[in-house]
mmCIF file of C-alpha atoms in Angstrom:
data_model
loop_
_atom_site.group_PDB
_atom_site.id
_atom_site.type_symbol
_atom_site.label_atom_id
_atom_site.label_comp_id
_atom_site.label_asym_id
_atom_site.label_seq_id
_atom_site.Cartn_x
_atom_site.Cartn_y
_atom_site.Cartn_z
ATOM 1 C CA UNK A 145 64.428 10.865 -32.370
ATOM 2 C CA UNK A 146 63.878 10.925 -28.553
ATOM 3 C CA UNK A 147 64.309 14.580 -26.384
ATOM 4 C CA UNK A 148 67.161 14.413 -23.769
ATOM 5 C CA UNK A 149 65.639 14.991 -20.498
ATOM 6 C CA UNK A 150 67.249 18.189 -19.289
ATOM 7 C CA UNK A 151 69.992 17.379 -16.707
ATOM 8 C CA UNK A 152 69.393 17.712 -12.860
ATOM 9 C CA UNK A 153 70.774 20.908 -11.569
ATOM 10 C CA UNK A 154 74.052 20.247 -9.866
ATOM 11 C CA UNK A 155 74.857 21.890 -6.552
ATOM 12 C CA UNK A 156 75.878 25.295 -6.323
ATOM 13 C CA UNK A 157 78.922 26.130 -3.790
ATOM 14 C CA UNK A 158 77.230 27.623 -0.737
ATOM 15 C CA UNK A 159 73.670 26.584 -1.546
ATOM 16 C CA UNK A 160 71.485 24.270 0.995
ATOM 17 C CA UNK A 161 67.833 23.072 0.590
ATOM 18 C CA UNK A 162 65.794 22.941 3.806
ATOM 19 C CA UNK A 163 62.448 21.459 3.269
ATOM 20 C CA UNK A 164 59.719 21.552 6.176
ATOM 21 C CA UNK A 165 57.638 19.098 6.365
ATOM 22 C CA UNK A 166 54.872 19.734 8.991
ATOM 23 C CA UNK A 167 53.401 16.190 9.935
ATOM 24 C CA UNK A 168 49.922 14.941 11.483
ATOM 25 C CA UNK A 169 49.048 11.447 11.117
ATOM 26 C CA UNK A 170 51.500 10.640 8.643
ATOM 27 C CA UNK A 171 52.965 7.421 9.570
ATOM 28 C CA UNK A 172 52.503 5.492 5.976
ATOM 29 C CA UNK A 173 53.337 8.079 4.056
ATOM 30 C CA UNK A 174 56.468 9.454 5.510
ATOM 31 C CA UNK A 175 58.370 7.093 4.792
ATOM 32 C CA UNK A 176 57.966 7.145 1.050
ATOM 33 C CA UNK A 177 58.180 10.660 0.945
ATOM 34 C CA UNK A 178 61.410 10.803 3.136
ATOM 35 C CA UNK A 179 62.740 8.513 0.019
ATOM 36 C CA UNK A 180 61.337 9.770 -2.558
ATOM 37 C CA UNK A 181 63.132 13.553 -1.235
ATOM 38 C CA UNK A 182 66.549 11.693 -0.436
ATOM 39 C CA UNK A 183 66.529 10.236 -4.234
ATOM 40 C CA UNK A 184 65.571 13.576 -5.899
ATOM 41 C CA UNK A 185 68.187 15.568 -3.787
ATOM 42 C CA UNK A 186 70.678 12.709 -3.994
ATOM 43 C CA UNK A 187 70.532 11.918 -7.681
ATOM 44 C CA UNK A 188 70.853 16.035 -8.373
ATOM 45 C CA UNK A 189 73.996 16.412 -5.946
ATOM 46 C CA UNK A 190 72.357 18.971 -3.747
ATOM 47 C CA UNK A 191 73.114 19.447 0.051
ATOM 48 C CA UNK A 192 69.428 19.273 1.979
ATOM 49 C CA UNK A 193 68.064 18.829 4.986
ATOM 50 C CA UNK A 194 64.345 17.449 5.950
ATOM 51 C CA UNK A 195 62.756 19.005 8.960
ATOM 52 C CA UNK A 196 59.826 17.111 10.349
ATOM 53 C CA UNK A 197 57.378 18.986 12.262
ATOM 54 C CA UNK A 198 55.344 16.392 13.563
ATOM 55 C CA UNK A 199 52.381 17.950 15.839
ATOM 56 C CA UNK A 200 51.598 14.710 18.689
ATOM 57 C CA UNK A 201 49.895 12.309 15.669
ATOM 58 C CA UNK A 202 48.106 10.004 17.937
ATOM 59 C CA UNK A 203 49.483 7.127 15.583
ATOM 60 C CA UNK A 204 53.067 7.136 15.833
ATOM 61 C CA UNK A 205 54.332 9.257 12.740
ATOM 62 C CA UNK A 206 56.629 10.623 15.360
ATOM 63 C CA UNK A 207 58.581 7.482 16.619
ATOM 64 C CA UNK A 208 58.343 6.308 11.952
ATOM 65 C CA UNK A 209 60.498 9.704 11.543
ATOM 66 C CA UNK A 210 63.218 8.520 14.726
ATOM 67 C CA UNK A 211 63.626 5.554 12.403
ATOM 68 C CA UNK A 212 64.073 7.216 9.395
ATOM 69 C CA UNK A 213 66.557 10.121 10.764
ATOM 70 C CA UNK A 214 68.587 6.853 11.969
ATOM 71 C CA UNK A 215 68.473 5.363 8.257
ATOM 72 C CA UNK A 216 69.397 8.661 6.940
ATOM 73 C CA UNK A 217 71.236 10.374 9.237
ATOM 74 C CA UNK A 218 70.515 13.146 11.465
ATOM 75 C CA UNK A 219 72.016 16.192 9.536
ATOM 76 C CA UNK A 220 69.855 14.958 7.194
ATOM 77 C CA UNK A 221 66.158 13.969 9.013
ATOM 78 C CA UNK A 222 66.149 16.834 11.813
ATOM 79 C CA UNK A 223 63.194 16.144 13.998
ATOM 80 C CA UNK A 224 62.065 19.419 15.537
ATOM 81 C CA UNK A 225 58.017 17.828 17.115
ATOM 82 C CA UNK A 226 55.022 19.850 18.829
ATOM 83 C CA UNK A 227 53.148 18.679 22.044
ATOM 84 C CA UNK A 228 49.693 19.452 19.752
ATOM 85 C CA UNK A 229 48.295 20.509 16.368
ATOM 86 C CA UNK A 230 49.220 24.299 16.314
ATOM 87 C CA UNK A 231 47.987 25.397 12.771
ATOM 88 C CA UNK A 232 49.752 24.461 9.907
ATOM 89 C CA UNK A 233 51.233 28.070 9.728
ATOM 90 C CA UNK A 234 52.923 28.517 12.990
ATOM 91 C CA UNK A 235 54.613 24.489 12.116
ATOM 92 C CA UNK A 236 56.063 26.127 9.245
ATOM 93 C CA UNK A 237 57.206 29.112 11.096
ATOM 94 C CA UNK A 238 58.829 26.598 14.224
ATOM 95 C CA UNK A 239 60.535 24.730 11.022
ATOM 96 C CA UNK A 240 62.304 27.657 10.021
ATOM 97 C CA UNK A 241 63.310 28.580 13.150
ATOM 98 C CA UNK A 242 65.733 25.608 13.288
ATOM 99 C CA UNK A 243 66.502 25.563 9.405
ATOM 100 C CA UNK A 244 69.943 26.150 8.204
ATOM 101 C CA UNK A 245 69.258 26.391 4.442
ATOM 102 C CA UNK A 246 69.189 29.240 2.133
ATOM 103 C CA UNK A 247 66.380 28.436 0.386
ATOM 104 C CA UNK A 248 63.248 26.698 2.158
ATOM 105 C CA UNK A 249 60.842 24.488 0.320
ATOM 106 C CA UNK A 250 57.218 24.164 2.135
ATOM 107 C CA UNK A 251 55.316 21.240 1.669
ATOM 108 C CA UNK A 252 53.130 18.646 2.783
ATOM 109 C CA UNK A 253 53.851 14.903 3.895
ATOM 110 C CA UNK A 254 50.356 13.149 1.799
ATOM 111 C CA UNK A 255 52.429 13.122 -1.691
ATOM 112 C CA UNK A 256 49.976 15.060 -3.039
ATOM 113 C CA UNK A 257 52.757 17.142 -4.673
ATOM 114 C CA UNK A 258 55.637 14.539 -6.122
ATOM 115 C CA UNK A 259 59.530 15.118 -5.027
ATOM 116 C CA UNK A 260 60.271 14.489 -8.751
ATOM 117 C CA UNK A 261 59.403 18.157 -9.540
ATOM 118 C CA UNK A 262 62.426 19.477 -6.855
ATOM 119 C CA UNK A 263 64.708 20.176 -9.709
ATOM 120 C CA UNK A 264 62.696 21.996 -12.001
ATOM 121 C CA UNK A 265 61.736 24.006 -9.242
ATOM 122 C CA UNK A 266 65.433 24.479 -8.564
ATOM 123 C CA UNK A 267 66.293 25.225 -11.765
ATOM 124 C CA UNK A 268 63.570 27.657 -12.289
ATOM 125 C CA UNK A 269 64.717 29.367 -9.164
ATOM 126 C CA UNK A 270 68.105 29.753 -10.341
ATOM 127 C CA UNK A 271 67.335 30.586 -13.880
ATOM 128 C CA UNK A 272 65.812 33.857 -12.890
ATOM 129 C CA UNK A 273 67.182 34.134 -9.950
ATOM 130 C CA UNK A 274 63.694 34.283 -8.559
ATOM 131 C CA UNK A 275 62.402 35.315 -4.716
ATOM 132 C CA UNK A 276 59.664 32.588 -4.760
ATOM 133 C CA UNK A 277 58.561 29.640 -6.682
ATOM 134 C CA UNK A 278 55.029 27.827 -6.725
ATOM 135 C CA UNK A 279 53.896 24.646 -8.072
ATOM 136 C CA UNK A 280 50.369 25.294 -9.835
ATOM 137 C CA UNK A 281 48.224 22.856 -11.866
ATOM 138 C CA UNK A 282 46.667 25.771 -14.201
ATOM 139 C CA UNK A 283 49.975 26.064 -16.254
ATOM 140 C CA UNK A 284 52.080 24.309 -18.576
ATOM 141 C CA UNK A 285 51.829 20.668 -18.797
ATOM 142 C CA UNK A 286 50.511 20.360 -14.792
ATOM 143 C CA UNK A 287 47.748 17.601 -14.047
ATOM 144 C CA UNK A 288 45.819 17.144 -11.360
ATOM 145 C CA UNK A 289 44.530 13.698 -10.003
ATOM 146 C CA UNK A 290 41.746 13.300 -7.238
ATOM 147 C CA UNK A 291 42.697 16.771 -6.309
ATOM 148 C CA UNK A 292 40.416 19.478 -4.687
ATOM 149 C CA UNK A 293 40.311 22.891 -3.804
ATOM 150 C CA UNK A 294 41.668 22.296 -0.245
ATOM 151 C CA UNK A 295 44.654 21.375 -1.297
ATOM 152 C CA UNK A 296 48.101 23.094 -0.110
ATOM 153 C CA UNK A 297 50.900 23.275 -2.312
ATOM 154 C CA UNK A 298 54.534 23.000 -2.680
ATOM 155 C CA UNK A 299 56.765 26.212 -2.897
ATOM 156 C CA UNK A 300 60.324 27.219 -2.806
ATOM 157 C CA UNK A 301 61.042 30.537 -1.032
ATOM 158 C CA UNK A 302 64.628 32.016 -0.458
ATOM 159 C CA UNK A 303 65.359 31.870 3.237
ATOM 160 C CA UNK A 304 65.693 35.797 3.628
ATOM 161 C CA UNK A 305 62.520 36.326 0.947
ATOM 162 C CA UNK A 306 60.367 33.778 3.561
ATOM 163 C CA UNK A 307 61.490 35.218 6.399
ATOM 164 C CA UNK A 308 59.978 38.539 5.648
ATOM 165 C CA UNK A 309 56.571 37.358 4.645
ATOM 166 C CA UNK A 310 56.429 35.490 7.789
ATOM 167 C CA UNK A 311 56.736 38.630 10.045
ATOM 168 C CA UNK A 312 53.746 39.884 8.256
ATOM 169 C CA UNK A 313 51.593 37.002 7.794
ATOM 170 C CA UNK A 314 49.025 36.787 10.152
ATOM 171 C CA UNK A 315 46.960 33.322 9.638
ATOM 172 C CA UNK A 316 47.878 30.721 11.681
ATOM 173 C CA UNK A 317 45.723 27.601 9.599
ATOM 174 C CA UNK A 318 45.312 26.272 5.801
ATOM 175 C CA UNK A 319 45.081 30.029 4.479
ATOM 176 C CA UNK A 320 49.062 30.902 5.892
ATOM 177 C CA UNK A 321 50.210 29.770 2.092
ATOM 178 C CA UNK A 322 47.696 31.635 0.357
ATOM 179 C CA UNK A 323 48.458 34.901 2.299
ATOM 180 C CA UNK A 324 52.220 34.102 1.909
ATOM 181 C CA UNK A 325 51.678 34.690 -1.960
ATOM 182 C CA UNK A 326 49.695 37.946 -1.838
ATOM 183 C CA UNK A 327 52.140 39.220 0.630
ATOM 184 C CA UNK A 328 55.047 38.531 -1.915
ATOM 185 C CA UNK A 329 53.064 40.341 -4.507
ATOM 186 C CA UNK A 330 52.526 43.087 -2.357
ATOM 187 C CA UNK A 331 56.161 43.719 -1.413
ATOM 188 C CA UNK A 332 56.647 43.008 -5.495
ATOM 189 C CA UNK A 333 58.950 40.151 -4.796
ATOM 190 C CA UNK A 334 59.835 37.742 -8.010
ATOM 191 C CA UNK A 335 57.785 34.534 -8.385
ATOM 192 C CA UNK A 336 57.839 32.163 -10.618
ATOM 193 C CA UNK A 337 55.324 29.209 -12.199
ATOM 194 C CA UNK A 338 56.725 24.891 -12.048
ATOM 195 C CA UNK A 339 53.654 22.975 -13.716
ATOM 196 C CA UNK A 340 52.872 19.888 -11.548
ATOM 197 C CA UNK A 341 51.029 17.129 -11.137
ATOM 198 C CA UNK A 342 48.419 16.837 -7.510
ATOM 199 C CA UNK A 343 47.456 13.753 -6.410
ATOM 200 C CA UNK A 344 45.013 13.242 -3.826
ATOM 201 C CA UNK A 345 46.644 12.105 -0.492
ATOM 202 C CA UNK A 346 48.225 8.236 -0.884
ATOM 203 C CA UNK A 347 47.478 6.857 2.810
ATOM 204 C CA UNK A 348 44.938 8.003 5.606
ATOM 205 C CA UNK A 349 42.235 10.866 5.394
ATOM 206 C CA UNK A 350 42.597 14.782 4.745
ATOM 207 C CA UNK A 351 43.617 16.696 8.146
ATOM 208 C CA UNK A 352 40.573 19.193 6.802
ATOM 209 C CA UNK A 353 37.045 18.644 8.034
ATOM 210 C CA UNK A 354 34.395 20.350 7.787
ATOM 211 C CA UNK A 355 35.017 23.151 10.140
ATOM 212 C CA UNK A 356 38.369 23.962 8.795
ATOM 213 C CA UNK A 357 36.610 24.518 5.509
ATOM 214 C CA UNK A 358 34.872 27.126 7.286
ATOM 215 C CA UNK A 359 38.013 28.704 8.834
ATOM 216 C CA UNK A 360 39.672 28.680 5.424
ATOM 217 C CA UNK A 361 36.923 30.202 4.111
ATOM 218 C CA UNK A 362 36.644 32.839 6.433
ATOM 219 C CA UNK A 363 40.410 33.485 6.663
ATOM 220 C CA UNK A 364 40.570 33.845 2.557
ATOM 221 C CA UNK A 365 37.261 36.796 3.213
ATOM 222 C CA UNK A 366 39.797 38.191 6.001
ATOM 223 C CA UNK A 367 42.661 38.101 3.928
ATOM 224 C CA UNK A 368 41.115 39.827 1.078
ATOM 225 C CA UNK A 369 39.330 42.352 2.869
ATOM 226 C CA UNK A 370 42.775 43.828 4.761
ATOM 227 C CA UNK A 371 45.181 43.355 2.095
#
């Protein structure tokens, strides 16, 4: 005898997803991940919104998201672009600035962390009516596939939880996530666990050479040492 698949979670009056989606270089995969986040929100009856931060990719990923916000609408693709790369941190802070949402999901454009898992995250959130939720691979029946430790990952924050942490969050780069966490434990919000599968990036090369190794590095030391 087969297990039902639980059932998406259906929209709640009132609630709206905002997902920010900071962009550099991203021209083959945002399309499939604008889909891929249009399905998942779709099929589950949700009202969304995806906000591309794109920061001046040199290959056109900005002019690929004009065409996609005029597929899909523009209350639903909001294009909010950056003259330059700015640190992934301060993208995510611009996104939110022009997010209308009350609860923000952060993630990246590669597909290195599947749409599919929206729902659960959803329905984790609600079931505990939780401040924060994070994807992890450590838990649960989470995978990981060509995946490294420089990975960012996806997380659901309510909008009032997020916009807290980001008055006291002080790194600017890769590390802004990390911090984000150990600032909700500090302030002893409520986070909860999806397990997910990472898979290494689908098109193009990871935005994190060498030197921003180093500057992660040295961020996590600073972090750790002040907090």
């Amino acid at each position: 005898m087969s297990r039902r698949k639980p059932s998406p979670p259906r929209g709640f009056s009132g609630d709206k997803y905002s997902v920010l989606l900071p962009t550099y270089n991203e021209r083959e995969n945002l399309p499939l991940i604008v889909w891929l986040l249009v399905k998942y929100f779709g099929e589950s009856g949700l009202d969304y919104e995806v906000i591309v931060i794109d920061d001046g990719s040199p290959d056109g990923t900005l002019e690929v998201a004009q065409q996609l916000q005029h597929i899909y609408g523009p209350d639903k693709i909001i294009l909010r672009p950056r003259a330059k790369k700015l640190g992934l941190g301060t993208a995510y802070i611009h996104g939110l600035k022009h997010a209308t949402g009350s609860f923000i999901f952060i993630m990246d454009a590669d597909l290195s962390h599947h749409p599919k898992f929206i729902p659960e995250f959803i329905r984790t959130q609600r079931d505990g009516d939780l401040d924060v939720v994070s994807g992890t691979r450590y838990k649960g029946n989470g995978g990981v596939y060509g995946w490294d430790l420089r990975r960012k990952l996806i997380r659901l924050y309510k909008r009032s939880v997020l916009e807290r942490l980001v008055e006291r969050c002080v790194s600017k780069g890769y590390v802004f996530q990390m911090e984000m966490m150990v600032r909700a434990r500090q302030l002893n919000f409520s986070i909860g666990e999806v397990p997910i599968s990472f898979v290494d990036r689908v098109y193009g090369e990871s935005k994190l050479g060498g030197n921003e190794i180093v500057s992660f590095a040295k961020g996590l030391i600073t972090l750790f040492s002040t907090t």
